[in-house]
PDB file of C-alpha atoms in Angstrom:
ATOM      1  CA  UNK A   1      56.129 122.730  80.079  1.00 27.00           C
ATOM      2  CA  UNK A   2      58.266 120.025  81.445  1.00 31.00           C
ATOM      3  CA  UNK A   3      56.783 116.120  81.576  1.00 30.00           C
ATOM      4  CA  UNK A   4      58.080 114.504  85.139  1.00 32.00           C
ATOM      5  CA  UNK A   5      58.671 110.994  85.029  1.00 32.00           C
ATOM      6  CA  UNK A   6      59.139 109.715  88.577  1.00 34.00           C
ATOM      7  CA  UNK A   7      61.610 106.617  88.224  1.00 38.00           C
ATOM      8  CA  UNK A   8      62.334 104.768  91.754  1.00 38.00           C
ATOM      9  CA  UNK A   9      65.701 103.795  92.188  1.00 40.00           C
ATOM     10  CA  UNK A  10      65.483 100.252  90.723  1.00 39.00           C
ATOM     11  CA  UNK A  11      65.208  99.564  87.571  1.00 38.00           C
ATOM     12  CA  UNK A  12      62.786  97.371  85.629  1.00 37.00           C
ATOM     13  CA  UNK A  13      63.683  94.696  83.374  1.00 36.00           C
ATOM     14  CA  UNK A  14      60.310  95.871  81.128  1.00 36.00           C
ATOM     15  CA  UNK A  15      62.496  98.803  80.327  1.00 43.00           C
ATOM     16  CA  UNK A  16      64.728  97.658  78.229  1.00 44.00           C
ATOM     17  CA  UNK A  17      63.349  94.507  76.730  1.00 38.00           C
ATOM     18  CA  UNK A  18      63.117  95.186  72.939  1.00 37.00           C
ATOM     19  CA  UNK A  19      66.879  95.032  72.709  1.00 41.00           C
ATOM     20  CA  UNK A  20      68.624  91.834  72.647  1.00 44.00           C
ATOM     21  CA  UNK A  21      70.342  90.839  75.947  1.00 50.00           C
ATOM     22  CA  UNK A  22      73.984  89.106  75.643  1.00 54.00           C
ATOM     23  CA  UNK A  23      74.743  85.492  76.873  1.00 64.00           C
ATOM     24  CA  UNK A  24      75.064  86.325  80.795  1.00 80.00           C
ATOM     25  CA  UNK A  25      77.445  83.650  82.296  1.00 87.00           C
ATOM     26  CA  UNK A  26      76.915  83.094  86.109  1.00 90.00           C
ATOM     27  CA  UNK A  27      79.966  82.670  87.914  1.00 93.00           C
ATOM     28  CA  UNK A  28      80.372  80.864  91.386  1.00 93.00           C
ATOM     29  CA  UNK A  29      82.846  82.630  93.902  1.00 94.00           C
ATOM     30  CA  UNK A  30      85.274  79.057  93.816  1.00 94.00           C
ATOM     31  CA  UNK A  31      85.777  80.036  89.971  1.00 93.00           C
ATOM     32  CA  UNK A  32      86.490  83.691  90.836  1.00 95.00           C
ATOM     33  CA  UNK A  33      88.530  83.430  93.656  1.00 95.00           C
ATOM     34  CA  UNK A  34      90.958  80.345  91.573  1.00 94.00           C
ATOM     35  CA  UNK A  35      91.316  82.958  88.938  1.00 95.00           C
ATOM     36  CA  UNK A  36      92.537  86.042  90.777  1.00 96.00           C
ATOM     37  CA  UNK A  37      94.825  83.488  93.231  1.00 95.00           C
ATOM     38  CA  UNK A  38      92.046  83.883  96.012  1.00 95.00           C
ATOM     39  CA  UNK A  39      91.898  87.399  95.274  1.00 95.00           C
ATOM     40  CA  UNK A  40      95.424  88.404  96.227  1.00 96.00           C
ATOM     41  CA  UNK A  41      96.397  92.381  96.035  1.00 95.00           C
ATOM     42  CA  UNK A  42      99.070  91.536  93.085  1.00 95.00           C
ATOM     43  CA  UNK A  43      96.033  91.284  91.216  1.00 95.00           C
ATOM     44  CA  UNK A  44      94.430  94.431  92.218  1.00 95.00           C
ATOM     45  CA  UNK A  45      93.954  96.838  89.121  1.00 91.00           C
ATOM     46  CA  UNK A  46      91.379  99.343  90.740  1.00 86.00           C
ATOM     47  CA  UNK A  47      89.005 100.044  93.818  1.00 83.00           C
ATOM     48  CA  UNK A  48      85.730 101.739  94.095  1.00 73.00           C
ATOM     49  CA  UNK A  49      83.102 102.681  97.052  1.00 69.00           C
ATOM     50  CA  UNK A  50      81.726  99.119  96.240  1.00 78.00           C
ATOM     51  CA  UNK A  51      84.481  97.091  95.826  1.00 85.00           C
ATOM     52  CA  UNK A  52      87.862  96.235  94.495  1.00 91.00           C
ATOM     53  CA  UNK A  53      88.324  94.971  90.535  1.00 94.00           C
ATOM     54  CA  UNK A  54      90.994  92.268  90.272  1.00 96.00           C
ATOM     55  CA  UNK A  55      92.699  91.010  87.018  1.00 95.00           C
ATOM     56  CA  UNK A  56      91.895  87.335  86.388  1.00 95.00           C
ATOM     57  CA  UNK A  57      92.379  84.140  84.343  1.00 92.00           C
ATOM     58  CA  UNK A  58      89.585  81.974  83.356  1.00 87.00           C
ATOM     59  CA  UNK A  59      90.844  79.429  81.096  1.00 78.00           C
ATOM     60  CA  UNK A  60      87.577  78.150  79.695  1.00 69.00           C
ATOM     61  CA  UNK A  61      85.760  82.143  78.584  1.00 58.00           C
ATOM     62  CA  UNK A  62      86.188  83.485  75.135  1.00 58.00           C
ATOM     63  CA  UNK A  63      89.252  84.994  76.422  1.00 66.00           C
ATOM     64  CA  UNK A  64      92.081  84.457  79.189  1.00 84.00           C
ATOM     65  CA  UNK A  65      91.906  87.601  80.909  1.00 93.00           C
ATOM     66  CA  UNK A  66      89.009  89.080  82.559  1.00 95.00           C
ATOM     67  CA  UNK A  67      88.550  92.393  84.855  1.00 95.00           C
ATOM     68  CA  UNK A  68      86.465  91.272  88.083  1.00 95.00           C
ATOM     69  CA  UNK A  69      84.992  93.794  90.444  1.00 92.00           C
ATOM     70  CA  UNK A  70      84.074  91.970  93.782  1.00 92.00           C
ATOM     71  CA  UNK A  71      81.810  94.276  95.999  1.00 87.00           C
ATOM     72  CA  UNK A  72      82.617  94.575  99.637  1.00 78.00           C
ATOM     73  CA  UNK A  73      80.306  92.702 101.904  1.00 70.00           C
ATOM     74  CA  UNK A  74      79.415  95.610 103.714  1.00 59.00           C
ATOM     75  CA  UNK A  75      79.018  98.200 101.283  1.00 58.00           C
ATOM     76  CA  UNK A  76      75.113  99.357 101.313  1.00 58.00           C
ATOM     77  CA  UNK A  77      75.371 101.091  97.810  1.00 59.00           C
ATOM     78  CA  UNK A  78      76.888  97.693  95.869  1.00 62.00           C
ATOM     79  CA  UNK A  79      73.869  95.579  95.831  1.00 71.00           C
ATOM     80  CA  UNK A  80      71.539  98.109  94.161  1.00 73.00           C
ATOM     81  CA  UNK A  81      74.543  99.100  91.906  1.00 75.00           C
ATOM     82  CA  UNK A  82      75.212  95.249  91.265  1.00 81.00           C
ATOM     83  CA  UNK A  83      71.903  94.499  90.248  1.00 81.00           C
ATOM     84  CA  UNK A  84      71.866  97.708  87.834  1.00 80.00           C
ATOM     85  CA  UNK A  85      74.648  96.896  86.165  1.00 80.00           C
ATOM     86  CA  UNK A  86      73.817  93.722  85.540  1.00 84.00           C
ATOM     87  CA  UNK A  87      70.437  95.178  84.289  1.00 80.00           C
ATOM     88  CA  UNK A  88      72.177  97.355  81.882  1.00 77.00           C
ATOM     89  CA  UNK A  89      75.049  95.506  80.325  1.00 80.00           C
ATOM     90  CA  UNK A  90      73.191  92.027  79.581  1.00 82.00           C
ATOM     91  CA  UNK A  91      70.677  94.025  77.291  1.00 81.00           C
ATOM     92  CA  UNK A  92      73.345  96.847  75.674  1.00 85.00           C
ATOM     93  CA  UNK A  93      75.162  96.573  73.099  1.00 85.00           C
ATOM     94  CA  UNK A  94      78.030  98.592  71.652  1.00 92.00           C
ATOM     95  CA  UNK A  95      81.498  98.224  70.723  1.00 94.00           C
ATOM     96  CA  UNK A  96      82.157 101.932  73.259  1.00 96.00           C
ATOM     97  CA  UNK A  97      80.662 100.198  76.328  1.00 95.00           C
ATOM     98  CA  UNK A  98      82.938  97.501  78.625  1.00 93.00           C
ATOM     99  CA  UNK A  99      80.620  94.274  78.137  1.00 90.00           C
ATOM    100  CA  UNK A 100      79.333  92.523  80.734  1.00 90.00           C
ATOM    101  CA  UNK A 101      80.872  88.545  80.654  1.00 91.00           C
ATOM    102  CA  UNK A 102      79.143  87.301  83.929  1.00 91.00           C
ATOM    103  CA  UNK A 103      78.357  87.589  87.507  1.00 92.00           C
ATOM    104  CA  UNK A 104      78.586  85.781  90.695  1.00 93.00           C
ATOM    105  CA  UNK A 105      75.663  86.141  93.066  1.00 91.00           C
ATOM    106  CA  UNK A 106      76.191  83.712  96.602  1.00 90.00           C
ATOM    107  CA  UNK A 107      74.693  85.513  99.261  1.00 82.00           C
ATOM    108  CA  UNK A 108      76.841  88.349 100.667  1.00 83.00           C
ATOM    109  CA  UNK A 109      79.651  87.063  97.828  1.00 88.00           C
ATOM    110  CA  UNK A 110      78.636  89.023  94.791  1.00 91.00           C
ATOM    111  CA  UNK A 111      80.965  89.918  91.643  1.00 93.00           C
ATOM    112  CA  UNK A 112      80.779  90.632  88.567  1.00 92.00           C
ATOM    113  CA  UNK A 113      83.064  90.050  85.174  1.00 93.00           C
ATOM    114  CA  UNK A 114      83.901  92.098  82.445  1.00 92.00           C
ATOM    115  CA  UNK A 115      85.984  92.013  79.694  1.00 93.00           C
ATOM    116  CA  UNK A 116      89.848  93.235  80.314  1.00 95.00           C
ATOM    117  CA  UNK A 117      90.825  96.534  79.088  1.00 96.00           C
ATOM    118  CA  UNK A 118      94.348  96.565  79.550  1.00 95.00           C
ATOM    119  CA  UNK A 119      95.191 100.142  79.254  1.00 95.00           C
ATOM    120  CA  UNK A 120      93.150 101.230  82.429  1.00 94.00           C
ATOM    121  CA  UNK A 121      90.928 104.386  82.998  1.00 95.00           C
ATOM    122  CA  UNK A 122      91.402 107.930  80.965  1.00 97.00           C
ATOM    123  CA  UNK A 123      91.912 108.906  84.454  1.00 96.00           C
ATOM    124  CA  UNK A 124      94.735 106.862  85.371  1.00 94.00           C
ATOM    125  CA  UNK A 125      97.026 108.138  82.500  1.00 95.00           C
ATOM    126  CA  UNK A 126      96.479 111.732  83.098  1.00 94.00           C
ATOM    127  CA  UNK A 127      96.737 111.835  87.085  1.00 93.00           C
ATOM    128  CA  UNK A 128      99.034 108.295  88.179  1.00 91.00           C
ATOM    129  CA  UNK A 129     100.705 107.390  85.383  1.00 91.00           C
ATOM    130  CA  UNK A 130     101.492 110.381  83.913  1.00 86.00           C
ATOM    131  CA  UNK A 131     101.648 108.561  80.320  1.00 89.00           C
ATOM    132  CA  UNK A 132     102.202 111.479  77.364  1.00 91.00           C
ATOM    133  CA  UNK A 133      98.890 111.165  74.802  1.00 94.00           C
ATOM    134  CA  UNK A 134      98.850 113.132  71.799  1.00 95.00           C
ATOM    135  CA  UNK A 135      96.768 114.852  70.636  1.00 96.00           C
ATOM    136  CA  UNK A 136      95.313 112.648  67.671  1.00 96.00           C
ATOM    137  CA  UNK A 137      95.069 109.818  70.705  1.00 96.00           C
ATOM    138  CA  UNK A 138      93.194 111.705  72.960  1.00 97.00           C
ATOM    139  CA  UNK A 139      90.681 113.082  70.202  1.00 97.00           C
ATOM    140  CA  UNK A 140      90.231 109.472  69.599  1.00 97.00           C
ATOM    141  CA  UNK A 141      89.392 108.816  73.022  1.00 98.00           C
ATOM    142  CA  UNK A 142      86.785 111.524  73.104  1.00 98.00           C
ATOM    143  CA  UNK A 143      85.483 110.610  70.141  1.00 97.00           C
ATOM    144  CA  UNK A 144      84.563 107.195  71.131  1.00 97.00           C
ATOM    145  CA  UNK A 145      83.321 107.812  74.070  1.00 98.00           C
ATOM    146  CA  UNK A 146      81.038 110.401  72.831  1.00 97.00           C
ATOM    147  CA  UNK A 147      80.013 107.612  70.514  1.00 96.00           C
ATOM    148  CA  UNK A 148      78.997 105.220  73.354  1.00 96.00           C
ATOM    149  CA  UNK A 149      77.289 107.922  75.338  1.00 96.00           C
ATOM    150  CA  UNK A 150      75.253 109.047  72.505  1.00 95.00           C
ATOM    151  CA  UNK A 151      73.735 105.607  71.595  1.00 94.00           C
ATOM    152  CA  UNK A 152      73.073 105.710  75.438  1.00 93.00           C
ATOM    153  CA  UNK A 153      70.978 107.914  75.106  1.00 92.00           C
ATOM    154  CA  UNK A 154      69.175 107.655  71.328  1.00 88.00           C
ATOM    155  CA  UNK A 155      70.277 104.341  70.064  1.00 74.00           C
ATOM    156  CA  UNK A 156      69.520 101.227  72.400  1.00 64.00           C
ATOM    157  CA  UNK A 157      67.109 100.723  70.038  1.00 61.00           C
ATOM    158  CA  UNK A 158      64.140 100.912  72.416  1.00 59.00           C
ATOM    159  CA  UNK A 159      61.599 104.141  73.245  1.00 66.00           C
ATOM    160  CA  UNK A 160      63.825 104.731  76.486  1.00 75.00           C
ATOM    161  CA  UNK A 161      67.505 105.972  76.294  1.00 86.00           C
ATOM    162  CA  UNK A 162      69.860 105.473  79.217  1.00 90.00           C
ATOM    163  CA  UNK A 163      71.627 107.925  81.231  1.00 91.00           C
ATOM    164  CA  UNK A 164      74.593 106.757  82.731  1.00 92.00           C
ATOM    165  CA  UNK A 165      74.755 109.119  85.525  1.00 92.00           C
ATOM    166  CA  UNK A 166      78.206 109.440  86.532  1.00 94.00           C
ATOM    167  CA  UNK A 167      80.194 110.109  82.844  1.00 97.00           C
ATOM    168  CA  UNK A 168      83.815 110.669  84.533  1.00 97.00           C
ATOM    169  CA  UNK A 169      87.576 110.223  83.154  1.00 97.00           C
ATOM    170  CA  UNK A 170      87.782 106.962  85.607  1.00 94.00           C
ATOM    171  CA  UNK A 171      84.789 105.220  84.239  1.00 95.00           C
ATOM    172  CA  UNK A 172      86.172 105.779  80.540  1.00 97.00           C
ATOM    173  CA  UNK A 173      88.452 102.399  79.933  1.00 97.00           C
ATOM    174  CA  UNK A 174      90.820 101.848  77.174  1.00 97.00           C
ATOM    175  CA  UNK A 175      91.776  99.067  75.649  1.00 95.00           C
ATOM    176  CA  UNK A 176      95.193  97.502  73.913  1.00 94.00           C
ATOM    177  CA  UNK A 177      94.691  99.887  70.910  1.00 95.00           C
ATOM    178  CA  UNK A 178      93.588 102.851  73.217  1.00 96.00           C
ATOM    179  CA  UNK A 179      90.067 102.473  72.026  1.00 96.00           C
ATOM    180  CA  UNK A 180      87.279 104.553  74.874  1.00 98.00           C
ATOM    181  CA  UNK A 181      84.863 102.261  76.433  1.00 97.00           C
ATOM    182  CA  UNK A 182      82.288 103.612  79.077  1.00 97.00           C
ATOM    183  CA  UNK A 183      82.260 101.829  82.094  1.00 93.00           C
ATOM    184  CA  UNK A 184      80.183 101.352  85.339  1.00 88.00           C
ATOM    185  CA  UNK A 185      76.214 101.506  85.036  1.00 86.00           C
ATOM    186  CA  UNK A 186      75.363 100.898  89.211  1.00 81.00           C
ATOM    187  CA  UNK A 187      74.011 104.425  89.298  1.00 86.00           C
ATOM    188  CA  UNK A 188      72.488 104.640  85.775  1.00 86.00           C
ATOM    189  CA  UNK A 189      68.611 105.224  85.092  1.00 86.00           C
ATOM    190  CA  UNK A 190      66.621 104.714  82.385  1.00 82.00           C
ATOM    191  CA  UNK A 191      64.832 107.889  80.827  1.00 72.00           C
ATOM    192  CA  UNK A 192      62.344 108.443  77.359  1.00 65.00           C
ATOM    193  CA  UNK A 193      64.092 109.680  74.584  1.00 60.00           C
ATOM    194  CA  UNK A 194      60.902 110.631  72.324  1.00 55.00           C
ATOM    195  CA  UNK A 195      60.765 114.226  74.414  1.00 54.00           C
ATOM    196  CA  UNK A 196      63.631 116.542  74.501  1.00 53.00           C
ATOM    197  CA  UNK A 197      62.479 118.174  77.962  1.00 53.00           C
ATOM    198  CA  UNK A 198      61.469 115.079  79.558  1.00 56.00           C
ATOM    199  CA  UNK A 199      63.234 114.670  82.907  1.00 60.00           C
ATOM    200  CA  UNK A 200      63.589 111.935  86.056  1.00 64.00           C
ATOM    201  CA  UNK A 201      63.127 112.847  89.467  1.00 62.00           C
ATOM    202  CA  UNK A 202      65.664 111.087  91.159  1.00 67.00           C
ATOM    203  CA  UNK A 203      67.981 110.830  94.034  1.00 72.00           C
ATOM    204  CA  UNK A 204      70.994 112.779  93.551  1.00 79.00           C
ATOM    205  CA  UNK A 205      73.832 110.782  92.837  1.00 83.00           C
ATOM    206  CA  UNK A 206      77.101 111.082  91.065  1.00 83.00           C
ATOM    207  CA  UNK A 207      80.738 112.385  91.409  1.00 89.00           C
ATOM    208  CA  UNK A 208      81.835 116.125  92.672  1.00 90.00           C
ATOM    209  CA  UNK A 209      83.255 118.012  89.790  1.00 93.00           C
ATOM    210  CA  UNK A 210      81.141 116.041  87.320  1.00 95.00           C
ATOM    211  CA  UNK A 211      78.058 116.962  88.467  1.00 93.00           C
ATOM    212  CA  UNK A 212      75.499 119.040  86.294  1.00 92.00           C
ATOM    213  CA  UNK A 213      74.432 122.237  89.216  1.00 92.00           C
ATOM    214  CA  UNK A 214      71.079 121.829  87.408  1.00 90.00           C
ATOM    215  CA  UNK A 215      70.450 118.469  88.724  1.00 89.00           C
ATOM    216  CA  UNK A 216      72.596 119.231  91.820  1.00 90.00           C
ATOM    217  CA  UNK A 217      70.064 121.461  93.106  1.00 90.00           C
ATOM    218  CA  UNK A 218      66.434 120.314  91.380  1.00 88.00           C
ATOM    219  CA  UNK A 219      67.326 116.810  91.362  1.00 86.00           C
ATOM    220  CA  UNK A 220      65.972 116.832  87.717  1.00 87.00           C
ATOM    221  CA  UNK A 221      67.738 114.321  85.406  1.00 87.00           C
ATOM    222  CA  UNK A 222      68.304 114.213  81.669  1.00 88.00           C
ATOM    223  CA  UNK A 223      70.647 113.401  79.100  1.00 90.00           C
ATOM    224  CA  UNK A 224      71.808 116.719  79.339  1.00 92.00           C
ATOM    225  CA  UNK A 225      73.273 115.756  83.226  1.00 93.00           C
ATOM    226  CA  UNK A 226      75.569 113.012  81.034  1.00 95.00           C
ATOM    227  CA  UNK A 227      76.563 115.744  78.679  1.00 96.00           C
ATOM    228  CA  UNK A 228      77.539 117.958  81.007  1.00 96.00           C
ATOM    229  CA  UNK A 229      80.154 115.810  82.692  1.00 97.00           C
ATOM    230  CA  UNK A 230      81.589 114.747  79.451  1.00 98.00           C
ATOM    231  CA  UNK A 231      81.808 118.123  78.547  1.00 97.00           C
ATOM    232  CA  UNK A 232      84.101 118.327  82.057  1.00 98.00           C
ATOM    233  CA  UNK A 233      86.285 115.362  80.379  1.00 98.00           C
ATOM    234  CA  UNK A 234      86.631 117.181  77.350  1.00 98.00           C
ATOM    235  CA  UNK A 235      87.931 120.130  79.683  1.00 97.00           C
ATOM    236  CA  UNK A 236      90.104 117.580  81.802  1.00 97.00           C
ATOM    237  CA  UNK A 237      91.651 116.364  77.719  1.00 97.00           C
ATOM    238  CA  UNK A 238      92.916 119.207  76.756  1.00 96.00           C
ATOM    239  CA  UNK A 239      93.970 121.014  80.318  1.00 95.00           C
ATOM    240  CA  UNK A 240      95.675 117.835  81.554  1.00 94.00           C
ATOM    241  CA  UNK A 241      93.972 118.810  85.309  1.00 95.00           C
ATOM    242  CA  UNK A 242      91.748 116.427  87.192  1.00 96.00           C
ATOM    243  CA  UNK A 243      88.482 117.860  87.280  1.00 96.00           C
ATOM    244  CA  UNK A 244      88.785 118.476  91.229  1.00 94.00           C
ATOM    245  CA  UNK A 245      91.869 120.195  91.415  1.00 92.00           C
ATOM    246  CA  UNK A 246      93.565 121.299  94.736  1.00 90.00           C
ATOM    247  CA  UNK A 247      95.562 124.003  93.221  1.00 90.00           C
ATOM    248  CA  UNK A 248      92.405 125.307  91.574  1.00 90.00           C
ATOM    249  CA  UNK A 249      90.563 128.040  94.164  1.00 87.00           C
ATOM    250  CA  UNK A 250      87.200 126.360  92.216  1.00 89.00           C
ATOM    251  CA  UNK A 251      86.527 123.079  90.327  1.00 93.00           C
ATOM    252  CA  UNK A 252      88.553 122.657  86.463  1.00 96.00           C
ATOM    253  CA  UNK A 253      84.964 123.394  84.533  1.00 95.00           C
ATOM    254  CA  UNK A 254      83.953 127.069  86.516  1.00 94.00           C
ATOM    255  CA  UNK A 255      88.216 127.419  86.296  1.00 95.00           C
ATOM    256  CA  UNK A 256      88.675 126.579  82.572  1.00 95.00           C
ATOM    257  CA  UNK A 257      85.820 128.332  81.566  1.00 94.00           C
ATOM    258  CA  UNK A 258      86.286 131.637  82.855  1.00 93.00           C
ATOM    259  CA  UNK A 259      89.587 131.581  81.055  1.00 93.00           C
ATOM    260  CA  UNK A 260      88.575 130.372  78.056  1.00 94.00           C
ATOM    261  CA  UNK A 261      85.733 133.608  78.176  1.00 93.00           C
ATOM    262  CA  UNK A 262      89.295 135.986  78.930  1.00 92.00           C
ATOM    263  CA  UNK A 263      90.545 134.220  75.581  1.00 89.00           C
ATOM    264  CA  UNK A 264      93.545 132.726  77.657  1.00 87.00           C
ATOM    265  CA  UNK A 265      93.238 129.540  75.778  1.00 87.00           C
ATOM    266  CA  UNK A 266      96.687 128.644  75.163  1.00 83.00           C
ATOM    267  CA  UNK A 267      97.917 129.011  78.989  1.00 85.00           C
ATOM    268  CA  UNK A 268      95.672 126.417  80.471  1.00 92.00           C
ATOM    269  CA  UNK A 269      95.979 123.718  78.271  1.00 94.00           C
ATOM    270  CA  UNK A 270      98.121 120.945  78.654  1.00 94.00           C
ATOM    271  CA  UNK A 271     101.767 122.082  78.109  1.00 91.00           C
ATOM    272  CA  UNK A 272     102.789 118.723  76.797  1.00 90.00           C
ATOM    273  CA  UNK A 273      99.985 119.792  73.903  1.00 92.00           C
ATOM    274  CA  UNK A 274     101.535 123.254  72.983  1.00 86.00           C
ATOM    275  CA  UNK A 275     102.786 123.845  69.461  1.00 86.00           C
ATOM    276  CA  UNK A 276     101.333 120.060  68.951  1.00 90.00           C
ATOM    277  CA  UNK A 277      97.567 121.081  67.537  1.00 91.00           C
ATOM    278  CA  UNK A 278      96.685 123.181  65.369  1.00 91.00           C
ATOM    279  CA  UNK A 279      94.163 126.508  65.884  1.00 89.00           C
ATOM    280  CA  UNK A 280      91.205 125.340  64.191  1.00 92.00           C
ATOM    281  CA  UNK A 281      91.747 122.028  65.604  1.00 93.00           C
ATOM    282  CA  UNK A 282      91.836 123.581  69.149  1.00 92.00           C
ATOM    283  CA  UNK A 283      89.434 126.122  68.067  1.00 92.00           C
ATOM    284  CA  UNK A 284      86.938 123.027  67.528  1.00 94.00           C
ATOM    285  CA  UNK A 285      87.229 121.261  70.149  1.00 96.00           C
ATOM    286  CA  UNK A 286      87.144 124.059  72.667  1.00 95.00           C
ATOM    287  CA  UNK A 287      83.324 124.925  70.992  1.00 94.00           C
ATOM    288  CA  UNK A 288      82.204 121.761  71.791  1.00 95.00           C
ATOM    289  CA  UNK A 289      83.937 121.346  75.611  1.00 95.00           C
ATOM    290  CA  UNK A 290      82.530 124.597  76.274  1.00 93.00           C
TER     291      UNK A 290
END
């Protein structure tokens, strides 16, 4: 028998209040705007449903170089999101999760600061840059962000684990040593972690091609949503396909899957990859994809 927990789609700071929040520096938009040159496209480095994030320089932080994502004025989604973010990063703490520096909160002007990762998204290198990742790199990657999605969801110390809600290869960042960081908690919810079967009812939100069909269509969320999706990134790794695919008559997990069942391993995954890992390696990693 399943336990509901009904969850509304703010969260509470009483949530999360055992674990130690970081120092949360607030911003005003004169700072912001002097450190991205009054926000000028140059200094663009991504953009989002909510907002563009601009590389900027703030001489007097811990560092020089800061990622700032400044939510559009009009976007209905970015307040909630703001807010949530800034809910989940001041009180998290781990070295796979993009910290939270500051924010900037003047009216319609909102924006918040993270640190700089300066080797982008996971998605990024795969499907715009085309940049060649081994295979020892990208197990790395997956690795560590498997590490910050598991103390998600069993280690922030408290009785209630996080789920992030929309685990994709764009919301994995990497940073000068190609380290995984998970990034972007607007849409994440906070869930118990004492009861395996325990589930939110929730809105459903998240990204097509990610999505768990489980919570698609009950609108039931639990850790096992978050695990899902990575499991897609895992699949997007090692086939070098985004996980929406035009060429693809269905999405890259129904598509990779199938073949894997055929045991046609070897001719979907990435051909830059072939002859480059070894069986039991591949073998391994498949398992846990799958």
């Amino acid at each position: 028998m399943m336990l509901t927990v009904t969850n509304d789609e703010k969260t509470t700071s009483s949530s999360l209040t055992p674990a130690p929040e970081q120092p949360c520096r607030c911003f005003s938009m004169f700072e912001l705007s002097s450190a991205t040159d009054g926000f000028d496209e140059k200094w663009c480095i991504g953009q989002g449903g909510c907002g563009k994030v601009y590389k900027g320089k703030i001489s007097d932080g811990p560092t020089n170089t800061y990622a700032i994502k400044r939510l559009h004025f009009m976007s209905d989604q970015g307040e909630p999101d703001f807010w949530v973010d800034v809910e989940m990063l001041s009180r998290l703490r781990h070295c796979n999760l993009v910290s939270l520096i500051g924010y900037c909160n003047e009216g319609k002007d909102m924006a918040l600061v993270y640190e700089y990762m300066p080797n982008g998204t996971l998605y990024d290198h795969f499907h715009k840059k085309g940049t060649v990742l081994n295979w020892s790199q990208r197990l790395k990657i997956c690795i560590g962000a498997a590490r910050g999605l598991h103390y998600l969801h069993t280690g922030t110390g408290t009785q209630h684990g996080v789920i992030h809600r929309d685990v994709k290869s764009s919301n994995i960042l990497l940073d000068q040593n190609y380290a995984a960081k998970i990034a972007d908690f607007g849409l994440a919810k906070i869930g118990p972690t004492n009861q395996t079967h325990t589930y939110v009812s929730t809105a459903v939100k998240g990204t097509f091609g990610y999505m768990d069909p489980d919570y698609f269509y009950t609108g039931r969320l639990t850790r096992k949503s978050d695990v899902y999706a990575f499991g897609v990134v895992l699949l997007e790794v090692m086939c070098g396909r985004p996980a929406l695919d035009k060429s693809l008559d269905e999405g890259l997990a129904i598509w990779a899957q199938d073949r894997i069942k055929q045991g046609n391993l070897t001719q979907i995954i990435d051909s830059r990859l072939r002859d480059h890992i070894s069986k039991s390696s591949l073998k391994e990693f498949t398992r846990t994809a799958v």
